[in-house]
């Protein structure tokens, strides 16, 4: 039995009969084509799925939305017009999958942020789709592609063109900005449905659009529950959402986890915010009330699809979801995506130099003063004209190099941790060299827009897993900053207005200034949890060392156990240096969770 929510989309074709028989053994719900053949099979909450049928056309929206069957049917009635299918969901708030069946042609789409993903496999010569790779892997008996496991050891995590892949051989992932189109005969193709917008809106107009989009997104979070849960860490992202949510009809219940570091000023800002939110219920979780960071790092994963990206907080998320559900919340709002959309990215200087050179040079002076960039290195980075295709082709050659002092390229250079074996390095290089044989386009011609879209996808893939995990014990997770309408609104604002070396998240500040008390908008710091993470890792050190005695990753030839033990014992000067360790133990936890599932690792070859 497949656990949790899932669905599979089948074309209206006789060849899927056998697949449908197998899926019905796991499924609890079914929606049929007009022909009577199965269209959707799976397990889902009825409150999150809206379907409509007009003649031979059908539509289904699965996820967080406020659409009614009547509204869906009205839009479906016009779908036969030119471009109707491509623009079907324009203007809808929320986070959802869209599935259409028009003239027996099936279309399946997720979200631009990858909070909703689409995977495919071939069954008897026709393409079937699902929102979960592990469901299709179970359906087809797929094996794990060891090369893809090795890729998960890379830093930073990448989404395009290397990271949007299933770890199961034969199970493909549709990129977040593309939709799957399955023709009546069962053959499939992909079309691009979303592109980062041109950054042309002035601050005032852009901030208004961001605020409107966020309010619409929060409206979809209410659901049928009277209580809406929300993080209130003290950071600007979650604080802004709390005050916007306070204007909704649901009662607000906030939660904050106490930091171990006495120098973390998040607590002061969170306390100030709670003083204004007098009608909300505020929950503070101290040490001992919930599991600490890395609490179940050594335990096998119960998510079979892929390694869990937020493994440091896996146990905490379960416990927190249970507490919020106890307060009556069915959805819990988080601020993930705020840093990706509104944080300062110096790569905008590269784009701004070509749009407004004098302004860019003035901004460069400010950035140098705050980052201590050497002038020569900064000028070299600004004048760099390499294409995205150049970056892809140079990725393999840069695997073992140190990061640049000034980074304004399309993305940082990729690095494997020192405990990766020579075989792992070779496997990763094979994948990167295969990619170099193809021609790749960036997600946007603008470097900073490309980076933003990529960072948003990485965040979305993490939120997707957290939501599934939290639902298993209580309230699910929603990340309004990662909804399509919010992303598009934020990325439409002019670069010189959106980014700054001196102002903290100027666009978000402008968007919520009429809802968040002025004292809270004057914050210019960001809480750091490095102390907490180092302390938690020290407490779990014995468990991790014991785990290295019999690593599944070592059995696959990907990790040198002795080098990994050394890394566990070594000091880490910054919290970011823990990220490669977390990625490695996340892969290990996932592989251990697959024990007993007839795992057949293979070194699959094929297009990247």
Coordinates of C-alpha atoms in Angstrom, one line a residue:
X1 CA 0.0 0.0 0.0
X2 CA 1.4 3.4 -1.0
X3 CA 1.3 5.7 2.0
X4 CA 0.2 9.3 2.0
X5 CA -1.5 11.3 -0.8
X6 CA -0.7 10.5 -4.4
X7 CA -2.3 10.3 -7.8
X8 CA -1.6 8.8 -11.3
X9 CA -2.9 10.2 -14.6
X10 CA -3.7 7.7 -17.3
X11 CA -4.3 8.5 -20.9
X12 CA -7.5 7.3 -22.6
X13 CA -5.9 4.2 -24.1
X14 CA -6.4 0.5 -23.8
X15 CA -2.7 -0.1 -23.2
X16 CA -3.0 1.2 -19.6
X17 CA -5.4 -1.5 -18.5
X18 CA -2.8 -3.6 -16.8
X19 CA -1.3 -0.5 -14.9
X20 CA -4.8 0.4 -13.8
X21 CA -5.5 -3.0 -12.3
X22 CA -2.3 -2.7 -10.2
X23 CA -3.0 0.8 -9.2
X24 CA -6.5 0.0 -8.0
X25 CA -5.0 -2.3 -5.4
X26 CA -3.5 0.8 -3.8
X27 CA -5.9 3.5 -4.7
X28 CA -8.9 4.8 -2.8
X29 CA -10.3 7.2 -5.4
X30 CA -10.9 7.0 -9.2
X31 CA -12.0 9.5 -11.8
X32 CA -12.8 8.1 -15.3
X33 CA -12.6 9.3 -18.9
X34 CA -15.9 9.7 -20.8
X35 CA -15.0 6.4 -22.4
X36 CA -15.1 4.7 -19.0
X37 CA -11.4 4.1 -18.8
X38 CA -9.6 5.3 -15.7
X39 CA -8.2 8.8 -15.8
X40 CA -7.1 9.5 -12.2
X41 CA -6.3 6.9 -9.6
X42 CA -4.9 7.6 -6.2
X43 CA -5.4 8.6 -2.6
X44 CA -6.2 12.2 -1.8
X45 CA -8.3 14.4 0.5
X46 CA -11.6 15.2 -1.2
X47 CA -11.4 18.8 0.1
X48 CA -8.3 19.4 -2.0
X49 CA -9.5 18.1 -5.3
X50 CA -12.0 19.8 -7.6
X51 CA -13.1 18.1 -10.9
X52 CA -15.4 19.2 -13.7
X53 CA -16.6 17.8 -17.0
X54 CA -18.1 19.6 -20.0
X55 CA -19.0 17.3 -22.8
X56 CA -15.9 15.2 -23.6
X57 CA -13.6 17.6 -21.8
X58 CA -12.4 17.1 -18.2
X59 CA -10.4 19.1 -15.7
X60 CA -9.0 18.4 -12.3
X61 CA -7.3 20.7 -9.8
X62 CA -5.4 18.9 -7.0
X63 CA -3.9 20.8 -4.1
X64 CA -4.4 24.1 -2.3
X65 CA -7.0 26.3 -4.0
X66 CA -10.4 27.7 -3.6
X67 CA -11.9 26.8 -6.9
X68 CA -15.4 25.4 -7.2
X69 CA -16.7 22.9 -9.7
X70 CA -18.8 25.6 -11.3
X71 CA -15.8 27.9 -11.8
X72 CA -13.8 25.1 -13.2
X73 CA -16.6 24.1 -15.6
X74 CA -16.9 27.6 -16.8
X75 CA -13.3 27.8 -17.7
X76 CA -13.4 24.4 -19.2
X77 CA -16.2 25.4 -21.5
X78 CA -13.8 27.8 -23.3
X79 CA -10.9 25.5 -23.5
X80 CA -11.4 24.6 -27.1
X81 CA -10.4 28.2 -28.1
X82 CA -6.8 28.7 -29.5
X83 CA -4.4 28.7 -26.5
X84 CA -7.2 27.9 -24.1
X85 CA -5.4 24.9 -22.6
X86 CA -2.2 26.8 -22.2
X87 CA -3.8 29.7 -20.4
X88 CA -6.3 27.6 -18.5
X89 CA -5.1 28.3 -14.9
X90 CA -4.1 32.0 -15.5
X91 CA -4.9 34.1 -12.4
X92 CA -5.7 31.3 -10.0
X93 CA -4.1 31.5 -6.5
X94 CA -2.7 28.7 -4.6
X95 CA -0.4 25.7 -5.1
X96 CA -1.9 22.8 -7.2
X97 CA -1.6 20.3 -10.0
X98 CA -3.7 20.9 -13.1
X99 CA -4.8 18.0 -15.1
X100 CA -6.8 18.5 -18.4
X101 CA -8.3 16.1 -20.8
X102 CA -9.4 17.9 -24.0
X103 CA -10.3 16.0 -27.2
X104 CA -8.6 12.9 -25.5
X105 CA -5.3 14.9 -25.2
X106 CA -4.1 14.9 -21.6
X107 CA -2.1 17.7 -20.0
X108 CA -0.5 17.6 -16.6
X109 CA 1.2 20.5 -14.9
X110 CA 2.7 21.2 -11.5
X111 CA 4.0 24.6 -10.1
X112 CA 6.8 26.8 -11.2
X113 CA 8.4 26.4 -7.8
X114 CA 8.4 22.6 -7.9
X115 CA 6.2 22.4 -4.7
X116 CA 4.1 20.3 -7.0
X117 CA 6.0 18.0 -9.4
X118 CA 5.2 15.7 -12.3
X119 CA 6.9 12.4 -13.0
X120 CA 6.4 10.1 -15.9
X121 CA 7.0 6.5 -16.9
X122 CA 6.3 4.3 -19.9
X123 CA 3.7 1.6 -19.5
X124 CA 3.1 -0.7 -22.5
X125 CA 4.3 2.0 -24.9
X126 CA 2.2 4.9 -23.5
X127 CA 3.1 7.6 -21.0
X128 CA 1.5 7.7 -17.6
X129 CA 2.2 10.5 -15.0
X130 CA 2.1 10.9 -11.3
X131 CA 2.9 13.5 -8.6
X132 CA 5.2 11.0 -7.0
X133 CA 8.2 9.1 -8.4
X134 CA 8.1 6.3 -5.9
X135 CA 4.5 5.4 -7.0
X136 CA 5.7 5.0 -10.6
X137 CA 8.8 3.1 -9.4
X138 CA 6.6 0.6 -7.5
X139 CA 4.3 0.3 -10.5
X140 CA 7.1 -0.4 -12.9
X141 CA 9.5 -2.2 -10.6
X142 CA 12.2 0.4 -11.2
X143 CA 15.7 0.2 -9.7
X144 CA 17.7 3.0 -8.2
X145 CA 20.1 4.8 -10.5
X146 CA 23.4 5.1 -8.5
X147 CA 24.6 7.9 -10.6
X148 CA 21.7 10.0 -9.5
X149 CA 22.4 9.2 -5.9
X150 CA 26.0 10.4 -6.3
X151 CA 24.6 13.6 -7.8
X152 CA 22.8 14.2 -4.5
X153 CA 26.1 14.5 -2.7
X154 CA 26.9 17.7 -4.7
X155 CA 26.9 21.2 -3.2
X156 CA 25.1 23.4 -3.9
X157 CA 21.9 21.5 -4.8
X158 CA 21.1 22.2 -8.4
X159 CA 17.7 22.1 -10.2
X160 CA 18.6 22.9 -13.8
X161 CA 19.7 21.1 -15.8
X162 CA 21.1 18.5 -13.4
X163 CA 18.9 18.3 -10.4
X164 CA 15.4 17.8 -11.8
X165 CA 15.7 14.0 -12.1
X166 CA 14.2 11.1 -10.3
X167 CA 16.6 8.7 -8.6
X168 CA 14.7 5.8 -10.1
X169 CA 15.8 4.4 -13.5
X170 CA 13.1 4.9 -16.1
X171 CA 11.2 7.4 -14.1
X172 CA 11.5 10.9 -15.6
X173 CA 10.8 14.3 -14.1
X174 CA 9.0 17.0 -16.0
X175 CA 10.9 20.3 -15.3
X176 CA 8.9 22.7 -13.1
X177 CA 8.3 25.2 -15.9
X178 CA 7.0 22.6 -18.4
X179 CA 3.8 20.6 -18.7
X180 CA 3.4 17.1 -20.0
X181 CA 1.2 16.7 -23.0
X182 CA 0.0 13.1 -23.8
X183 CA -1.6 12.6 -27.2
X184 CA -4.5 10.2 -27.7
X185 CA -2.1 7.5 -29.0
X186 CA -0.1 7.6 -25.8
X187 CA 3.0 9.5 -27.1
X188 CA 4.0 12.5 -25.0
X189 CA 5.9 15.7 -25.3
X190 CA 6.6 18.7 -23.1
X191 CA 5.8 22.3 -23.5
X192 CA 7.0 25.3 -21.5
X193 CA 4.1 27.0 -19.6
X194 CA 6.0 29.4 -17.3
X195 CA 9.0 31.8 -17.8
X196 CA 10.4 34.3 -15.4
X197 CA 8.9 37.7 -16.2
X198 CA 10.8 40.7 -17.4
X199 CA 11.8 42.8 -14.4
X200 CA 10.2 46.1 -15.5
X201 CA 7.7 47.1 -12.8
X202 CA 8.5 50.1 -10.6
X203 CA 8.5 49.6 -6.8
X204 CA 5.0 50.9 -6.0
X205 CA 3.2 48.9 -8.7
X206 CA 5.3 45.8 -8.0
X207 CA 4.8 45.9 -4.2
X208 CA 1.0 46.2 -4.7
X209 CA 1.0 43.1 -6.9
X210 CA 3.1 41.2 -4.4
X211 CA 0.8 42.2 -1.5
X212 CA -2.3 41.2 -3.5
X213 CA -0.8 37.9 -4.5
X214 CA 0.2 37.1 -1.0
X215 CA -3.3 37.9 0.4
X216 CA -4.9 35.7 -2.3
X217 CA -2.5 32.9 -1.5
X218 CA -3.2 33.1 2.3
X219 CA -6.9 32.9 1.4
X220 CA -6.3 29.5 -0.1
X221 CA -4.6 28.4 3.1
X222 CA -7.7 28.7 5.3
X223 CA -9.4 25.6 4.1
X224 CA -12.3 24.2 6.2
X225 CA -10.5 24.7 9.5
X226 CA -11.2 27.6 11.8
X227 CA -7.6 27.9 12.8
X228 CA -4.6 28.7 10.6
X229 CA -1.2 27.8 11.8
X230 CA 1.8 30.0 11.1
X231 CA 5.5 30.2 11.9
X232 CA 6.5 33.3 13.9
X233 CA 10.3 32.9 14.2
X234 CA 10.9 36.6 14.4
X235 CA 12.3 36.8 10.9
X236 CA 10.8 39.2 8.5
X237 CA 9.3 36.6 6.2
X238 CA 7.2 34.7 8.7
X239 CA 6.4 37.9 10.6
X240 CA 5.0 39.5 7.4
X241 CA 2.8 36.4 6.7
X242 CA 1.5 36.4 10.2
X243 CA 0.3 40.0 10.0
X244 CA -1.2 39.4 6.6
X245 CA -2.9 36.2 7.8
X246 CA -4.3 38.1 10.8
X247 CA -6.5 39.9 8.4
X248 CA -8.1 36.7 7.2
X249 CA -11.2 35.2 8.8
X250 CA -9.5 32.2 10.4
X251 CA -8.1 32.4 13.9
X252 CA -4.3 32.5 14.0
X253 CA -2.1 30.2 15.9
X254 CA 1.6 30.9 15.8
X255 CA 4.6 28.8 16.8
X256 CA 8.2 29.6 17.6
X257 CA 11.0 27.3 18.4
X258 CA 13.4 28.7 21.0
X259 CA 17.0 29.1 19.9
X260 CA 19.9 27.8 22.0
X261 CA 22.1 30.6 21.0
X262 CA 21.6 33.6 23.4
X263 CA 23.0 35.9 20.7
X264 CA 20.2 35.1 18.3
X265 CA 17.9 38.1 18.4
X266 CA 15.0 36.4 16.7
X267 CA 13.4 35.9 20.1
X268 CA 13.3 39.7 20.7
X269 CA 11.6 40.4 17.4
X270 CA 9.1 37.5 17.8
X271 CA 8.1 38.8 21.3
X272 CA 7.6 42.2 19.8
X273 CA 5.4 40.8 17.1
X274 CA 3.3 38.7 19.5
X275 CA 2.6 41.9 21.4
X276 CA 0.8 43.3 18.4
X277 CA -1.0 40.0 17.5
X278 CA -3.1 40.0 20.6
X279 CA -6.0 38.0 19.1
X280 CA -3.7 35.1 18.1
X281 CA -2.7 32.0 20.1
X282 CA 1.1 31.9 20.5
X283 CA 3.0 28.7 21.1
X284 CA 6.6 28.7 22.1
X285 CA 8.4 25.3 22.0
X286 CA 11.5 25.1 24.2
X287 CA 14.3 22.6 24.5
X288 CA 12.9 19.3 25.7
X289 CA 9.4 19.9 24.4
X290 CA 10.1 18.9 20.9
X291 CA 12.9 16.8 19.3
X292 CA 16.2 18.7 18.7
X293 CA 17.9 19.3 15.4
X294 CA 19.2 16.0 13.8
X295 CA 17.1 14.0 16.3
X296 CA 16.4 11.2 13.9
X297 CA 19.3 11.7 11.4
X298 CA 20.4 8.1 11.9
X299 CA 17.0 6.6 11.4
X300 CA 15.8 5.1 8.0
X301 CA 13.6 7.3 6.0
X302 CA 9.9 6.5 5.5
X303 CA 9.8 8.6 2.3
X304 CA 10.7 6.3 -0.5
X305 CA 10.7 8.9 -3.3
X306 CA 14.1 10.6 -2.7
X307 CA 16.4 11.7 0.1
X308 CA 14.8 14.2 2.5
X309 CA 16.3 17.6 2.0
X310 CA 15.4 19.1 5.4
X311 CA 16.7 16.2 7.4
X312 CA 18.0 18.4 10.3
X313 CA 14.4 19.3 11.2
X314 CA 12.6 16.1 10.2
X315 CA 11.7 15.0 13.8
X316 CA 10.8 18.5 14.8
X317 CA 8.5 19.0 11.9
X318 CA 6.5 15.9 12.8
X319 CA 6.2 17.0 16.4
X320 CA 5.3 20.6 15.5
X321 CA 2.6 19.4 13.0
X322 CA 1.1 17.3 15.7
X323 CA 1.0 20.3 18.1
X324 CA -0.5 22.6 15.6
X325 CA -3.2 20.0 14.6
X326 CA -4.0 19.8 18.3
X327 CA -4.8 23.5 18.2
X328 CA -7.2 22.9 15.3
X329 CA -5.0 23.9 12.3
X330 CA -5.0 21.8 9.2
X331 CA -2.5 24.0 7.3
X332 CA 0.6 25.5 8.7
X333 CA 2.1 28.6 6.9
X334 CA 5.8 29.0 6.7
X335 CA 8.1 31.8 5.4
X336 CA 10.2 29.5 3.1
X337 CA 10.8 31.3 -0.2
X338 CA 11.1 34.8 1.3
X339 CA 14.9 34.7 1.2
X340 CA 14.9 33.4 -2.3
X341 CA 12.5 36.0 -3.7
X342 CA 13.4 39.1 -1.6
X343 CA 17.0 38.6 -0.3
X344 CA 19.9 40.5 -1.9
X345 CA 21.7 38.7 -4.7
X346 CA 24.8 40.5 -6.0
X347 CA 24.4 38.8 -9.4
X348 CA 21.9 41.5 -10.2
X349 CA 24.9 43.9 -10.6
X350 CA 25.9 41.9 -13.7
X351 CA 22.5 42.5 -15.3
X352 CA 22.2 46.0 -14.0
X353 CA 25.5 47.0 -15.6
X354 CA 24.1 46.2 -19.0
X355 CA 20.8 48.1 -18.3
X356 CA 22.0 51.1 -16.2
X357 CA 25.8 51.1 -16.1
X358 CA 26.4 54.2 -14.0
X359 CA 23.9 53.1 -11.4
X360 CA 25.5 49.6 -11.4
X361 CA 29.0 51.0 -10.7
X362 CA 27.7 53.1 -7.9
X363 CA 26.0 50.1 -6.4
X364 CA 29.2 48.1 -6.8
X365 CA 31.0 50.6 -4.5
X366 CA 28.4 49.9 -1.8
X367 CA 28.7 46.2 -2.2
X368 CA 32.4 46.3 -2.0
X369 CA 32.2 48.2 1.2
X370 CA 29.9 45.6 2.8
X371 CA 31.5 42.4 1.4
X372 CA 35.2 43.4 1.1
X373 CA 35.3 42.3 -2.5
X374 CA 38.7 43.0 -4.1
X375 CA 38.2 45.6 -6.9
X376 CA 40.0 43.5 -9.6
X377 CA 38.0 40.4 -8.8
X378 CA 34.8 42.3 -8.8
X379 CA 35.5 43.9 -12.1
X380 CA 36.4 40.5 -13.6
X381 CA 33.1 39.1 -12.4
X382 CA 31.1 42.0 -13.8
X383 CA 32.8 41.8 -17.2
X384 CA 32.3 38.0 -17.5
X385 CA 30.3 37.2 -20.6
X386 CA 30.1 33.4 -20.4
X387 CA 26.7 31.9 -21.4
X388 CA 24.7 29.5 -19.4
X389 CA 25.8 26.8 -21.8
X390 CA 29.4 27.7 -21.0
X391 CA 28.6 27.2 -17.3
X392 CA 27.1 23.8 -18.0
X393 CA 30.1 22.7 -20.1
X394 CA 32.5 23.9 -17.4
X395 CA 30.7 22.2 -14.5
X396 CA 32.6 18.9 -14.6
X397 CA 36.0 20.7 -14.9
X398 CA 35.2 22.8 -11.8
X399 CA 34.2 19.9 -9.5
X400 CA 37.4 20.0 -7.4
X401 CA 38.1 23.8 -7.4
X402 CA 37.5 26.2 -4.6
X403 CA 34.7 28.7 -4.8
X404 CA 35.5 32.1 -6.3
X405 CA 36.0 35.1 -4.0
X406 CA 33.4 37.1 -6.0
X407 CA 30.5 35.1 -7.5
X408 CA 28.3 36.7 -10.2
X409 CA 28.1 33.6 -12.5
X410 CA 25.0 31.8 -13.5
X411 CA 25.4 29.5 -10.4
X412 CA 28.2 28.6 -8.0
X413 CA 30.6 25.9 -9.1
X414 CA 29.6 22.4 -8.1
X415 CA 31.6 20.6 -5.5
X416 CA 31.6 17.1 -4.0
X417 CA 32.5 16.6 -0.3
X418 CA 36.0 15.2 0.5
X419 CA 34.5 11.9 1.6
X420 CA 33.2 11.2 -1.9
X421 CA 35.1 8.3 -3.4
X422 CA 36.9 8.5 -6.7
X423 CA 34.1 6.3 -8.1
X424 CA 31.5 8.8 -7.0
X425 CA 33.5 11.7 -8.6
X426 CA 33.7 9.7 -11.8
X427 CA 30.0 9.0 -11.8
X428 CA 29.1 12.6 -11.3
X429 CA 31.6 13.7 -13.9
X430 CA 30.0 11.3 -16.4
X431 CA 26.6 12.9 -15.8
X432 CA 28.0 16.4 -16.1
X433 CA 29.9 15.5 -19.3
X434 CA 26.8 13.9 -20.8
X435 CA 25.0 17.2 -20.1
X436 CA 27.7 19.1 -21.8
X437 CA 26.9 17.2 -25.1
X438 CA 23.6 19.0 -25.2
X439 CA 22.8 22.7 -25.7
X440 CA 21.1 24.3 -22.7
X441 CA 19.2 27.5 -22.2
X442 CA 19.0 29.3 -18.8
X443 CA 15.7 29.6 -17.0
X444 CA 16.0 33.3 -17.9
X445 CA 18.4 35.4 -20.0
X446 CA 19.0 37.5 -16.9
X447 CA 21.5 35.9 -14.5
X448 CA 19.8 37.0 -11.3
X449 CA 16.4 36.0 -12.6
X450 CA 17.8 32.6 -13.5
X451 CA 19.3 32.3 -10.0
X452 CA 16.1 33.3 -8.4
X453 CA 14.0 30.8 -10.4
X454 CA 16.5 28.1 -9.5
X455 CA 16.7 28.9 -5.8
X456 CA 12.9 29.0 -5.7
X457 CA 12.8 25.5 -7.2
X458 CA 15.2 24.1 -4.7
X459 CA 13.1 25.6 -1.9
X460 CA 10.0 24.2 -3.4
X461 CA 11.3 20.7 -3.6
X462 CA 12.1 20.8 0.1
X463 CA 8.7 22.3 1.0
X464 CA 7.0 19.5 -1.0
X465 CA 8.7 16.9 1.2
X466 CA 8.0 18.7 4.4
X467 CA 4.4 19.1 3.6
X468 CA 4.0 15.3 3.0
X469 CA 5.8 14.5 6.2
X470 CA 3.8 17.0 8.3
X471 CA 0.5 15.7 6.9
X472 CA 1.4 12.2 8.2
X473 CA 1.2 13.5 11.8
X474 CA -1.0 16.6 11.7
X475 CA -1.2 19.9 9.9
X476 CA 0.3 20.1 6.4
X477 CA 2.6 22.9 5.3
X478 CA 2.0 25.9 2.9
X479 CA 4.6 28.3 1.6
X480 CA 2.8 31.3 0.1
X481 CA 6.0 32.9 -1.1
X482 CA 6.4 29.9 -3.4
X483 CA 3.0 30.2 -5.1
X484 CA 3.1 30.9 -8.8
X485 CA 1.4 34.3 -8.6
X486 CA 3.6 35.5 -5.8
X487 CA 6.8 34.5 -7.6
X488 CA 5.7 36.1 -10.8
X489 CA 4.8 39.4 -9.1
X490 CA 8.0 39.6 -7.1
X491 CA 10.2 38.8 -10.1
X492 CA 8.5 41.4 -12.2
X493 CA 9.9 44.3 -10.2
X494 CA 12.9 46.3 -11.5
X495 CA 16.3 45.0 -10.3
X496 CA 17.4 48.4 -8.8
X497 CA 14.2 48.4 -6.7
X498 CA 14.2 44.8 -5.7
X499 CA 17.9 44.5 -4.6
X500 CA 20.0 46.6 -2.3
X501 CA 23.2 46.3 -0.4
X502 CA 22.0 48.7 2.3
X503 CA 18.2 48.0 2.7
X504 CA 16.9 44.7 4.0
X505 CA 14.4 43.1 1.6
X506 CA 13.1 46.4 0.3
X507 CA 10.4 44.9 -1.9
X508 CA 8.8 42.8 0.8
X509 CA 9.1 45.8 3.2
X510 CA 7.2 48.0 0.8
X511 CA 4.6 45.3 0.1
X512 CA 3.5 44.8 3.7
X513 CA 4.2 48.2 5.2
X514 CA 0.4 48.9 5.6
X515 CA 0.0 45.6 7.6
X516 CA 3.1 45.2 9.6
X517 CA 3.8 47.6 12.5
X518 CA 6.7 50.0 11.6
X519 CA 9.0 49.0 14.4
X520 CA 9.1 45.4 13.0
X521 CA 10.0 46.7 9.5
X522 CA 13.1 48.4 10.8
X523 CA 14.9 45.1 11.5
X524 CA 18.1 44.8 9.5
X525 CA 19.5 41.5 11.0
X526 CA 18.8 37.9 10.3
X527 CA 18.8 35.1 13.0
X528 CA 21.6 32.6 12.7
X529 CA 21.3 29.1 14.0
X530 CA 24.9 27.9 13.5
X531 CA 25.4 27.6 17.3
X532 CA 22.2 25.4 17.6
X533 CA 23.2 23.2 14.8
X534 CA 26.7 22.6 16.1
X535 CA 25.5 21.9 19.5
X536 CA 22.9 19.4 18.2
X537 CA 25.4 17.7 16.0
X538 CA 27.7 17.3 18.9
X539 CA 24.9 15.6 20.9
X540 CA 24.3 13.2 18.0
X541 CA 27.9 12.5 17.2
X542 CA 28.0 9.0 18.7
X543 CA 25.0 7.9 16.6
X544 CA 26.5 9.2 13.4
X545 CA 29.8 7.6 14.1
X546 CA 28.0 4.3 14.7
X547 CA 26.2 4.7 11.5
X548 CA 29.4 5.0 9.5
X549 CA 30.3 1.5 10.5
X550 CA 28.0 0.0 7.9
X551 CA 27.1 2.7 5.3
X552 CA 24.9 1.8 2.4
X553 CA 26.6 4.6 0.5
X554 CA 29.9 2.8 1.1
X555 CA 28.4 -0.4 -0.2
X556 CA 27.5 1.4 -3.4
X557 CA 31.1 2.7 -3.6
X558 CA 30.1 6.4 -3.2
X559 CA 31.5 7.4 0.2
X560 CA 34.7 6.7 2.1
X561 CA 33.6 5.9 5.6
X562 CA 36.8 6.9 7.3
X563 CA 36.8 10.3 5.6
X564 CA 33.2 10.8 6.6
X565 CA 34.0 9.9 10.3
X566 CA 36.7 12.4 10.2
X567 CA 34.2 15.0 9.0
X568 CA 31.8 14.2 11.8
X569 CA 34.6 14.7 14.4
X570 CA 36.1 17.8 12.7
X571 CA 35.2 21.4 13.7
X572 CA 32.9 23.3 11.3
X573 CA 33.6 27.0 11.4
X574 CA 30.2 27.9 9.8
X575 CA 26.8 26.4 9.8
X576 CA 26.9 26.2 6.0
X577 CA 29.7 23.7 6.2
X578 CA 27.3 21.3 7.7
X579 CA 25.2 21.2 4.5
X580 CA 27.3 18.5 2.7
X581 CA 27.1 16.4 5.8
X582 CA 23.4 16.7 6.0
X583 CA 23.0 15.8 2.3
X584 CA 25.2 12.7 2.8
X585 CA 23.3 11.4 5.8
X586 CA 20.0 12.2 4.1
X587 CA 21.0 9.9 1.2
X588 CA 22.1 7.2 3.7
X589 CA 18.8 7.5 5.6
X590 CA 16.9 7.2 2.3
X591 CA 18.8 4.1 1.2
X592 CA 18.3 2.4 4.6
X593 CA 14.6 3.1 4.2
X594 CA 14.6 1.1 1.0
X595 CA 15.9 -2.0 2.7
X596 CA 13.6 -4.9 2.1
X597 CA 12.1 -3.3 -1.0
X598 CA 14.0 -5.4 -3.5
X599 CA 16.4 -2.6 -4.2
X600 CA 18.4 -3.2 -7.4
X601 CA 21.0 -0.4 -7.8
X602 CA 22.2 0.1 -11.3
X603 CA 24.6 2.5 -13.0
X604 CA 22.1 3.6 -15.6
X605 CA 23.2 5.3 -18.8
X606 CA 21.2 7.8 -20.8
X607 CA 20.5 11.4 -21.4
X608 CA 21.0 13.7 -18.4

